[in-house]
Coordinates of C-alpha atoms and ligand atoms in Angstrom, one line a residue:
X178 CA 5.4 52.7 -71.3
X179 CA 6.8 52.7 -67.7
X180 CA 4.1 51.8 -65.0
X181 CA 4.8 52.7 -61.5
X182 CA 3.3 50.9 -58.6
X183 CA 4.2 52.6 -55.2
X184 CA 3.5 50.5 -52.2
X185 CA 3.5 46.6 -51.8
X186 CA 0.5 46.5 -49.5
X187 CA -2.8 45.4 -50.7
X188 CA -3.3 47.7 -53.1
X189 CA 0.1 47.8 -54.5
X190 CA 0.6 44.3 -54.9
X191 CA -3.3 43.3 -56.2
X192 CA -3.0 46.0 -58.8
X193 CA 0.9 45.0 -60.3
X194 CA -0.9 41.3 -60.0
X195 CA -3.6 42.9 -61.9
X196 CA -1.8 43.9 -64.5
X197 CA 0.7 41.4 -64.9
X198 CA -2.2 39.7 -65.9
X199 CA -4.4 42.1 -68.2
X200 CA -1.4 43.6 -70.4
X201 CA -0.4 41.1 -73.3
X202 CA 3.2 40.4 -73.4
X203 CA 3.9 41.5 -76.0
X204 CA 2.5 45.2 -75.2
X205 CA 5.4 47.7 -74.6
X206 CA 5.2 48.0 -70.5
X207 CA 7.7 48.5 -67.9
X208 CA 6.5 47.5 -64.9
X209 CA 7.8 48.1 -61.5
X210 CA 6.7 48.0 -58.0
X211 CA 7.9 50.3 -55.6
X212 CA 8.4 49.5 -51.8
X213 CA 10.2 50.1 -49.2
X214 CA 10.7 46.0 -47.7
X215 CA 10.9 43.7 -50.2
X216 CA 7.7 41.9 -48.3
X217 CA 4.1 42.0 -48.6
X218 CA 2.8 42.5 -45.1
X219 CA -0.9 40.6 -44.1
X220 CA -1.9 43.1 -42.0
X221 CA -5.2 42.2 -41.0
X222 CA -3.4 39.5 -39.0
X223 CA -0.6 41.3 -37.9
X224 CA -2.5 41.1 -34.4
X225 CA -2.5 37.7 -34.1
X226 CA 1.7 37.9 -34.2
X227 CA 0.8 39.1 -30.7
X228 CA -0.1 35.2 -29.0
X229 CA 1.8 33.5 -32.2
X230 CA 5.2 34.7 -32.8
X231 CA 5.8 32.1 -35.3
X232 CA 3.0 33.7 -37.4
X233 CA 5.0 36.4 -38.3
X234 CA 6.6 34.3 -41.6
X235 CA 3.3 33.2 -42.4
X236 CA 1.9 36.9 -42.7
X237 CA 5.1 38.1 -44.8
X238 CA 5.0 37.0 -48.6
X239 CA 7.8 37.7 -50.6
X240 CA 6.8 40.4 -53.5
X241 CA 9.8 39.1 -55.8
X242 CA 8.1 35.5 -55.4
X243 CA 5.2 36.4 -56.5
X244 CA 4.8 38.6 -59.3
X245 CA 5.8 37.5 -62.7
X246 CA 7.7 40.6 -65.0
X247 CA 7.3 43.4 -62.5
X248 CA 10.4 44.3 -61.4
X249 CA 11.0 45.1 -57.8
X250 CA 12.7 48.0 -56.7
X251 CA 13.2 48.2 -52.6
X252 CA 13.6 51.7 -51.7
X253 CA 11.8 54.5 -49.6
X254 CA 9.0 57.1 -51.8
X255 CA 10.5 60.4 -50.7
X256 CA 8.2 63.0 -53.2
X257 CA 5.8 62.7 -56.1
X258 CA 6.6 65.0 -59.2
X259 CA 3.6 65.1 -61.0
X260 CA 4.7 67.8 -63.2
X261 CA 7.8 66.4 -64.5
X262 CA 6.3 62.7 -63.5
X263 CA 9.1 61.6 -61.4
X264 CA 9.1 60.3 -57.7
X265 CA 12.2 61.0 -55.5
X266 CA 13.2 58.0 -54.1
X267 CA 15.9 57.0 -51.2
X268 CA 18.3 56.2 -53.2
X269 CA 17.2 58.2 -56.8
X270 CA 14.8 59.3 -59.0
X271 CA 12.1 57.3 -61.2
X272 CA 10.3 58.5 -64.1
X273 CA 6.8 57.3 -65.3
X274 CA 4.1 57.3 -67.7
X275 CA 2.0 55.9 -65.1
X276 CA 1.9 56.4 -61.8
X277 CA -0.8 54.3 -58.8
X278 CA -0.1 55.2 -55.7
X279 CA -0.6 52.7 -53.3
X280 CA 1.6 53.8 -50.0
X281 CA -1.3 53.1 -47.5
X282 CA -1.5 55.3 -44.5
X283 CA 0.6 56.1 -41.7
X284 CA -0.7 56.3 -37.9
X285 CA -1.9 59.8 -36.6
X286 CA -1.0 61.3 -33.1
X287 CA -2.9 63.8 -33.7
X288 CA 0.0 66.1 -32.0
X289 CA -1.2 64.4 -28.7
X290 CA 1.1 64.7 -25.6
X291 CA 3.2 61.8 -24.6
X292 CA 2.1 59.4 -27.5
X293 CA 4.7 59.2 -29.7
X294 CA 7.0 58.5 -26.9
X295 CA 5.1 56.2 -24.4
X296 CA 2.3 54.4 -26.6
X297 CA 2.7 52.1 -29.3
X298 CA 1.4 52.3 -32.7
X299 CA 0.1 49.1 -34.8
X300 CA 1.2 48.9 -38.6
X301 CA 4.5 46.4 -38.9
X302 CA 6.0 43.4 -37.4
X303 CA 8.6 45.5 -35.6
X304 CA 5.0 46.9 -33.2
X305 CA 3.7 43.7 -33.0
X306 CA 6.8 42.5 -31.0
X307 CA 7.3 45.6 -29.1
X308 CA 3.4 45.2 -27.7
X309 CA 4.5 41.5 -27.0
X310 CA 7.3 42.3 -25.4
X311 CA 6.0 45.2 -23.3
X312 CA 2.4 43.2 -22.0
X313 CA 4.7 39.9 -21.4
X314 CA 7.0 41.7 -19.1
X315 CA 4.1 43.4 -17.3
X316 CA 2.6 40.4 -16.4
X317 CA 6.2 38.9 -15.6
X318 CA 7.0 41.8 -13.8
X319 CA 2.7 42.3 -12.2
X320 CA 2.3 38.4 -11.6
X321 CA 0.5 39.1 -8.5
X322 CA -0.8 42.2 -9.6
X323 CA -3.0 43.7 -11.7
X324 CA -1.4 45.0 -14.8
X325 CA -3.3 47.6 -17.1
X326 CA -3.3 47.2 -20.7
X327 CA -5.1 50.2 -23.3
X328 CA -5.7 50.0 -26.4
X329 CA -6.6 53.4 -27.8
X330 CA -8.6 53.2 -31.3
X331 CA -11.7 51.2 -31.9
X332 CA -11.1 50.9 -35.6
X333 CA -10.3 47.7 -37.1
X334 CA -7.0 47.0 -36.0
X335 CA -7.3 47.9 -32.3
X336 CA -10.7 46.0 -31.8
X337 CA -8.6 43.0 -33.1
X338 CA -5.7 44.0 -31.2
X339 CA -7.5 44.2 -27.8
X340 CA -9.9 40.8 -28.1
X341 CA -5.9 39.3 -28.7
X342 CA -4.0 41.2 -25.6
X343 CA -7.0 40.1 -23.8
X344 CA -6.5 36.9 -24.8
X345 CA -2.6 36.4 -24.6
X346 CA -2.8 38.1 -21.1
X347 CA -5.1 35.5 -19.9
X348 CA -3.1 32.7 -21.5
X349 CA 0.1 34.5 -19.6
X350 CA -1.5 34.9 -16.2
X351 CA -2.8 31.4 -15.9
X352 CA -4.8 30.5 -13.4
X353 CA -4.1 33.3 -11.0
X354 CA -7.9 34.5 -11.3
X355 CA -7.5 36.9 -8.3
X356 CA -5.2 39.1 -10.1
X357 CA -7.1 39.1 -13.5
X358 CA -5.2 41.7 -16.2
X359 CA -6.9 44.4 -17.7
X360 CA -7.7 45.4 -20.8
X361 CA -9.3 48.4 -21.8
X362 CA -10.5 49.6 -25.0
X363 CA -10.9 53.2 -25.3
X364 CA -12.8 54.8 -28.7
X365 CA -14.0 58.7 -28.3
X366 CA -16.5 58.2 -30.8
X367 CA -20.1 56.5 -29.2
X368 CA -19.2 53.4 -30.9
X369 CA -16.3 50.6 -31.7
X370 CA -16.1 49.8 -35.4
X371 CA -17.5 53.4 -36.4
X372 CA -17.8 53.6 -40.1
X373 CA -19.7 49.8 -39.8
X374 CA -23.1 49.1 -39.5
X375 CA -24.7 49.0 -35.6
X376 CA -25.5 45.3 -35.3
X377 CA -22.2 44.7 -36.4
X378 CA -21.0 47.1 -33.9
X379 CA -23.1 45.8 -30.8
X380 CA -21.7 42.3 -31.5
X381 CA -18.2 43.8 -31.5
X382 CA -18.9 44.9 -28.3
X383 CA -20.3 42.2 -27.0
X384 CA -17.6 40.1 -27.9
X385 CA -14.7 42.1 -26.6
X386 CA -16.6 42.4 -23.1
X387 CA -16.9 38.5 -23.2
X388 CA -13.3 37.8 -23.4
X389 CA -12.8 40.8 -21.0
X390 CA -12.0 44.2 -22.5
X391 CA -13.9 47.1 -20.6
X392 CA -15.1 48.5 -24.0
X393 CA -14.9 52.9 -23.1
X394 CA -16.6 54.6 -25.7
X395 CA -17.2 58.3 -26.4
X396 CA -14.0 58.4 -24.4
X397 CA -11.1 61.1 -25.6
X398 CA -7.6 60.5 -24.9
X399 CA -5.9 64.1 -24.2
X400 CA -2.4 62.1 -23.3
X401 CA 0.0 59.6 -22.2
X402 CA 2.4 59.2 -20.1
X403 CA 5.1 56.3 -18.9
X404 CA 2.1 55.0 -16.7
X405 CA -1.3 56.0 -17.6
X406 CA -3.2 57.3 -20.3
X407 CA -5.1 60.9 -19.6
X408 CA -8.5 61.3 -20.7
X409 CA -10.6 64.7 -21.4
X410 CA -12.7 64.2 -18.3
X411 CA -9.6 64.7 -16.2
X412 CA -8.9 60.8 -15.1
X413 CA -5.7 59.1 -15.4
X414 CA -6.1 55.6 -16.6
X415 CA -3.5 53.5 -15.3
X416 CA -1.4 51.8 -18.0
X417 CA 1.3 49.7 -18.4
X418 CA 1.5 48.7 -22.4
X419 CA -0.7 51.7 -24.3
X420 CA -1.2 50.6 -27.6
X421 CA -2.1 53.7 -30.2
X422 CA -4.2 52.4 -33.1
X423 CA -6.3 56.2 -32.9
X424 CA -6.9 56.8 -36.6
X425 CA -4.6 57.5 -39.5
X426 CA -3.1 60.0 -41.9
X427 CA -1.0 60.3 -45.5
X428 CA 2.3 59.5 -45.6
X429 CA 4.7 62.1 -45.7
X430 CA 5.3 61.4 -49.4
X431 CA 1.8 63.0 -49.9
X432 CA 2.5 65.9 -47.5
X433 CA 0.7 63.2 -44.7
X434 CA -2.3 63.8 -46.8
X435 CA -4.7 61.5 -47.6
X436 CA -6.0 63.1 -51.2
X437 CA -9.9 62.7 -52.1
X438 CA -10.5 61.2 -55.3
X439 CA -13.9 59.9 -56.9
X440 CA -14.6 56.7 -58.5
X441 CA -11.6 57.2 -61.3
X442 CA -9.0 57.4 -58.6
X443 CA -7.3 60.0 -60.0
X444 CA -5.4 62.5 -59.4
X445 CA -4.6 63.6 -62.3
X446 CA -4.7 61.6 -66.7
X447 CA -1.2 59.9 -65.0
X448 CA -1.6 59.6 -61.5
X449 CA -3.6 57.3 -59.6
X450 CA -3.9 57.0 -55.7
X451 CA -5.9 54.4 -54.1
X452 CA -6.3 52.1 -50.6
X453 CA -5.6 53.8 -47.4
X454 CA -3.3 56.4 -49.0
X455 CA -6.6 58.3 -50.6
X456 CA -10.4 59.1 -48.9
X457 CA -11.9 57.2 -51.4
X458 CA -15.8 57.9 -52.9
X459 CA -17.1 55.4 -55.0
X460 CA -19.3 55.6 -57.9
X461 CA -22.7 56.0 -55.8
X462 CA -20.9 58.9 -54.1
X463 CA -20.5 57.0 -50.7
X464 CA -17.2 57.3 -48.7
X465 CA -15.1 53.8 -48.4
X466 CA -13.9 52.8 -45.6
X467 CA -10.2 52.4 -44.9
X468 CA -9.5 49.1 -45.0
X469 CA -7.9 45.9 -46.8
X470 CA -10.7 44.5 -48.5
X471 CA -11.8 48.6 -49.9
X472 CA -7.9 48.2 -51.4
X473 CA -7.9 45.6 -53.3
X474 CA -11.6 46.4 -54.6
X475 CA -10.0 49.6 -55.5
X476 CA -6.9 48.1 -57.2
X477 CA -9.1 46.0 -59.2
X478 CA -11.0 48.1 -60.5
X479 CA -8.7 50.5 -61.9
X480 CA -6.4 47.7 -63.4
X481 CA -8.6 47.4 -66.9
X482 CA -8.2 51.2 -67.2
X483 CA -4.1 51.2 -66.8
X484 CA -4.1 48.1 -68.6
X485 CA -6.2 50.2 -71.5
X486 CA -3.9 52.9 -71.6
X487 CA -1.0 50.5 -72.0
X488 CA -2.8 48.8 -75.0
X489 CA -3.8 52.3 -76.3
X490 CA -0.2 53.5 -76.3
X491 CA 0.5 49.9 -78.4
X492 CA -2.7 50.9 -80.6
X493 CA -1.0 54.2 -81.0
X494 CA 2.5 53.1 -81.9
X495 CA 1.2 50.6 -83.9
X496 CA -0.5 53.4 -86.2
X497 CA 2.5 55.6 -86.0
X498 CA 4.4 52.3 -87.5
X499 CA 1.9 52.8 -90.4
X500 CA 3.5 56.0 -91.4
X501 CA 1.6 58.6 -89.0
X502 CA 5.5 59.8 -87.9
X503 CA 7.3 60.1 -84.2
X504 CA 5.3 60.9 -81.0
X505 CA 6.2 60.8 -77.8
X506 CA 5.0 58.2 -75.5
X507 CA 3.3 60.8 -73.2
X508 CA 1.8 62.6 -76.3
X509 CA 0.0 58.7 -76.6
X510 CA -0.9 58.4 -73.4
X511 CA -3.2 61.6 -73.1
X512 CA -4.8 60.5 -76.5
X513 CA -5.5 57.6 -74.8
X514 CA -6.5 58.7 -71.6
X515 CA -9.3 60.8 -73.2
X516 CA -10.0 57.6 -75.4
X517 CA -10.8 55.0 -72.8
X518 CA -12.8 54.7 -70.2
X519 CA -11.6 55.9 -66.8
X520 CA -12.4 53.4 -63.5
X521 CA -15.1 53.4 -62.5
X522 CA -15.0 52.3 -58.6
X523 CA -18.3 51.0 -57.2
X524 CA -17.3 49.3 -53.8
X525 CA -19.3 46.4 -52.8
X526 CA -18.8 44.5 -49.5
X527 CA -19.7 41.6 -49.3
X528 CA -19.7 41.5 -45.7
X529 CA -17.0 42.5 -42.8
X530 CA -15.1 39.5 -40.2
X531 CA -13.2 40.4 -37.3
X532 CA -11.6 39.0 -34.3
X533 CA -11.9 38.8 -31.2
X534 CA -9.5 36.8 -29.0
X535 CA -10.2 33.4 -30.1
X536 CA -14.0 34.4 -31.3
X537 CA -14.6 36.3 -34.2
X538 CA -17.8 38.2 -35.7
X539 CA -18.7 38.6 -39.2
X540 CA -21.6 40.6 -40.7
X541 CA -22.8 38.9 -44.3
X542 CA -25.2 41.3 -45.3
X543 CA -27.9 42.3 -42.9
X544 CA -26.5 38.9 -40.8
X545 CA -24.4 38.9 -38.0
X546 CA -22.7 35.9 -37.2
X547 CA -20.1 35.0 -34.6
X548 CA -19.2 32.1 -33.0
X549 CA -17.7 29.0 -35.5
X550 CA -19.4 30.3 -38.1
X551 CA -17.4 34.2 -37.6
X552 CA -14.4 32.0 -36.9
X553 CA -14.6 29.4 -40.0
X554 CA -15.1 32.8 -42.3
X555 CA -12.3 34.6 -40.9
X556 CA -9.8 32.0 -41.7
X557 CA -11.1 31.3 -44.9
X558 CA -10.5 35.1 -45.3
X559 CA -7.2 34.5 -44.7
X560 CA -6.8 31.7 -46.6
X561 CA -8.6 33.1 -49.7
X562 CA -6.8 35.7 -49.7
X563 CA -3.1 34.3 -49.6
X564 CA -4.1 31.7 -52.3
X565 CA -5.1 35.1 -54.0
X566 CA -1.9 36.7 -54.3
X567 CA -0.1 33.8 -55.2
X568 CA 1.3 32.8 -51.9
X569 CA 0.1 28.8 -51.1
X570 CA 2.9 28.2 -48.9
X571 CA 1.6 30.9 -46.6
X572 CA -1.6 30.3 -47.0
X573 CA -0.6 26.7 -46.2
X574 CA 1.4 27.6 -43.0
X575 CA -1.8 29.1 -41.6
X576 CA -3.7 26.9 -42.1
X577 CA -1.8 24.3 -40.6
X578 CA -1.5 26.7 -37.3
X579 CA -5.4 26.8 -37.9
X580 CA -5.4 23.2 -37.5
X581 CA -2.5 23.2 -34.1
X582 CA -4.1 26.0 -32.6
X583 CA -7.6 26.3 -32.9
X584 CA -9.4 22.8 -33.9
X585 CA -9.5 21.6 -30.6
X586 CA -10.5 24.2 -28.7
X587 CA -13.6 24.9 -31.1
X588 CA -14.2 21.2 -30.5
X589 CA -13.9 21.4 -27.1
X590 CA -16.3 24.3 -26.6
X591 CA -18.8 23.1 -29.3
X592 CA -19.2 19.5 -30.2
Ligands
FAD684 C1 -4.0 44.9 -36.9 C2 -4.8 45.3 -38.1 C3 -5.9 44.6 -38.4 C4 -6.7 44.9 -39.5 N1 -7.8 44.2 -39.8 C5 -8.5 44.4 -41.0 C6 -9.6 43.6 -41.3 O1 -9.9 42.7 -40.6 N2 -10.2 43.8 -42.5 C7 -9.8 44.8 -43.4 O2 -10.4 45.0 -44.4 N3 -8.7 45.7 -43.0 C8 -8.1 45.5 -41.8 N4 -7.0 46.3 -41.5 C9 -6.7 47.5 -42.3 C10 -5.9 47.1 -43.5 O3 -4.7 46.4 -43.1 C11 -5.5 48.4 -44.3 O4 -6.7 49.1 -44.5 C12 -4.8 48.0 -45.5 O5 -3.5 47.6 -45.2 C13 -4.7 49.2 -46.5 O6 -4.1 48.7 -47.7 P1 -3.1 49.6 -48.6 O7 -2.7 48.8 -49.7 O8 -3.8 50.9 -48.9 O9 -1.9 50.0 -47.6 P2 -0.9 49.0 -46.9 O10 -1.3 47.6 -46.9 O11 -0.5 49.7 -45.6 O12 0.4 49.0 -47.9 C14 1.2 50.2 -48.1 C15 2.5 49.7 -48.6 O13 3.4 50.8 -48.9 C16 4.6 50.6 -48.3 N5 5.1 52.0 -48.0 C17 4.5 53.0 -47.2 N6 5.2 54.1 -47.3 C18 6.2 53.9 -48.2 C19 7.2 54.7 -48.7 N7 7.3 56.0 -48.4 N8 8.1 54.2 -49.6 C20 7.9 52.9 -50.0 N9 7.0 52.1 -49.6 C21 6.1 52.6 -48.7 C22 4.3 49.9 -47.0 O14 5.5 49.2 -46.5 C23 3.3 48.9 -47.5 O15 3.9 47.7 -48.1 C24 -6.3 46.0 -40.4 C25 -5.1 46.7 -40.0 C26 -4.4 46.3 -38.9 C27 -3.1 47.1 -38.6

């Protein structure tokens, strides 16, 4: 039976991981993985690329290194044929028995003017540099000035991406306290972090004001331009370096939709989506939020029911070797599919870290911490989660920056 993984993100990569595990090996399964690098990126510390450059090998985990008898296949997902189960790829077709899709999400413009071509969206290394590049050469360029900096987005990625501008701006402009660089964080919802809970979000506030981003909320961006960044009320921002992390859609191997599917994650007995590239619902009927930690929840819980249906087609074949006659593989595979159990996707956070500049906050529970506690729980985030995929040396490299970077200066501010 051919399983196909598309995407190497978090989803991608925990589910192939998953199942590399759960199938025996000597079950009939062709496994391959789908993506178009041949990298896993850490995303949710893609922002930190912005002060460490170096980071950027640290965040990038080789998918060939570590899976075990996947096989990887680097190419772009063009279509999905869910009909005649094949998936058009850049460079040919794929058939499957099984099909997860896993191709996370792509930023949305929303059609808005100016913001394809002046802002800058947040998703791969390639942005990460290009933000870099365009704040370092404001302030270069602004030393005695003020530069402008906006972030529009108060999701995830651009509260993480601000508290860091804010911080690699003050790192850039040194002492020079009378020409302070701004940072601005516009969200046109009332809150930052709007799908989180409202302690969480206050203290994501609070933070990003102490390091120095004029937090905007219920504030609509209508444009941008080469300078500044238009707003529904009618004012022009001023803006340098606009960074666009305003919400996200399907990729345009889904028609840039992002399919709803319930707790099975299914789209249909063959086809699985799941992570960012779906609007997920899990078993208590509650939406999941778009995020890394919801993916690999996801991806582990519907791992048991491919690895099932793998097992079931050996169950099968195994009877048809006992005389039942030929059937084809798909023929097993819906006999199976009504046979076992479908996932069953209950989502369970055990609690949300972010940060902010060199701070971080973390909600465990009803708690909300920040400070070294925020900070020792994001790295070990981090940490956890490299050692999780298989990737020590990575998780190693960090760690070791951990220890450069931030050790003193949490001593300094707190012993
Ligand atoms: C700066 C930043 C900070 C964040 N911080 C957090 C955080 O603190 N906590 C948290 O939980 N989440 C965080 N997130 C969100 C998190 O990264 C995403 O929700 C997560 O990546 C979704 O996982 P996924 O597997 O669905 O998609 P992805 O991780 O995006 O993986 C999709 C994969 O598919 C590949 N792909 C896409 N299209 C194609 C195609 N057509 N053909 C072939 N391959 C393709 C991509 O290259 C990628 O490897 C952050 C995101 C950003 C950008």
């Amino acid at each position: 039976m051919h399983v196909v993984v598309l995407g190497g993100g978090y989803a991608g990569l925990t589910l192939t991981r998953e199942l590399e595990k759960r199938v025996p090996t000597d079950a009939n399964l062709e496994l391959t993985l789908v993506n178009d690098s041949p990298d896993h990126l850490v995303q949710h510390e893609l922002h930190r690329v912005l002060r460490r450059p170096e980071l950027a090998n640290a965040i990038t985990v080789s998918l060939p290194a570590v899976l075990d008898r996947a096989t990887v296949r680097v190419a772009r997902v063009e279509a999905l044929d869910r009909e005649r189960q094949t998936i058009r790829l850049s460079d040919g077709t794929l058939s499957y028995d099984i099909a997860a899709v896993c191709l996370g999400a792509q930023t949305a413009t929303h059609g808005l003017e100016g913001v394809r071509e002046h802002a800058i969206p947040f998703k791969c290394l390639g942005d990460a540099f290009a933000v870099r590049r365009r704040a370092r050469e404001a302030l270069r360029v602004r030393h005695q000035d003020t530069p402008q900096f906006v972030v529009c987005g108060g999701g995830l990625s651009g509260i993480q991406v601000a508290g860091e501008l804010a911080a690699l701006v003050r790192e850039g402009h040194g002492s020079n306290a009378d020409a302070t660089p701004s940072v601005t964080l516009l969200e046109q919802l009332d809150t930052v972090a709007p799908q989180f809970d409202a302690p969480f979000q206050r203290a994501v506030t609070a933070a990003l004001e102490s390091v120095g981003v004029t937090v905007r909320t219920g504030t609509a961006v209508t444009r941008v331009t080469p300078s500044a960044v238009g707003l529904e009320s009618g004012e022009e921002l001023p803006a340098e370096c606009v960074v666009w992390t305003g919400g996200i859609r399907g990729t345009d191997a889904l028609d840039r939709e992002r399919p709803m599917v319930g707790p099975a994650l299914e789209l249909d007995e063959r086809t699985f989506v799941l992570g960012d590239a779906a609007l997920m619902t899990d078993v208590e009927g509650a939406a999941v939020p778009a995020s890394a930690q919801s993916a690999i929840q996801a991806a582990r819980a519907l791992a048991p029911t491919i690895a099932g249906l793998v097992s079931g087609e050996r169950d099968d074949s195994e009877e048809r070797d006992r005389g039942s006659g030929p059937e084809s593989v798909s023929v097993s595979v819906s006999a199976s599919v009504s046979a076992s159990a479908s996932a069953n996707f209950a989502f369970d956070s055990p609690g949300w870290v972010v940060s902010v500049g060199d701070d971080a906050v973390a909600q465990v529970g009803s708690r909300v911490l920040t400070g070294r506690g925020a900070r020792l729980l994001k790295s070990g985030v981090r940490l956890r989660y490299l050692a999780e995929v298989g990737a020590a040396d990575r998780a190693a490299a960090l760690a070791r920056e951990e220890i450069d970077h931030r050790l003193p200066f949490e001593f300094d501010r707190e012993s």
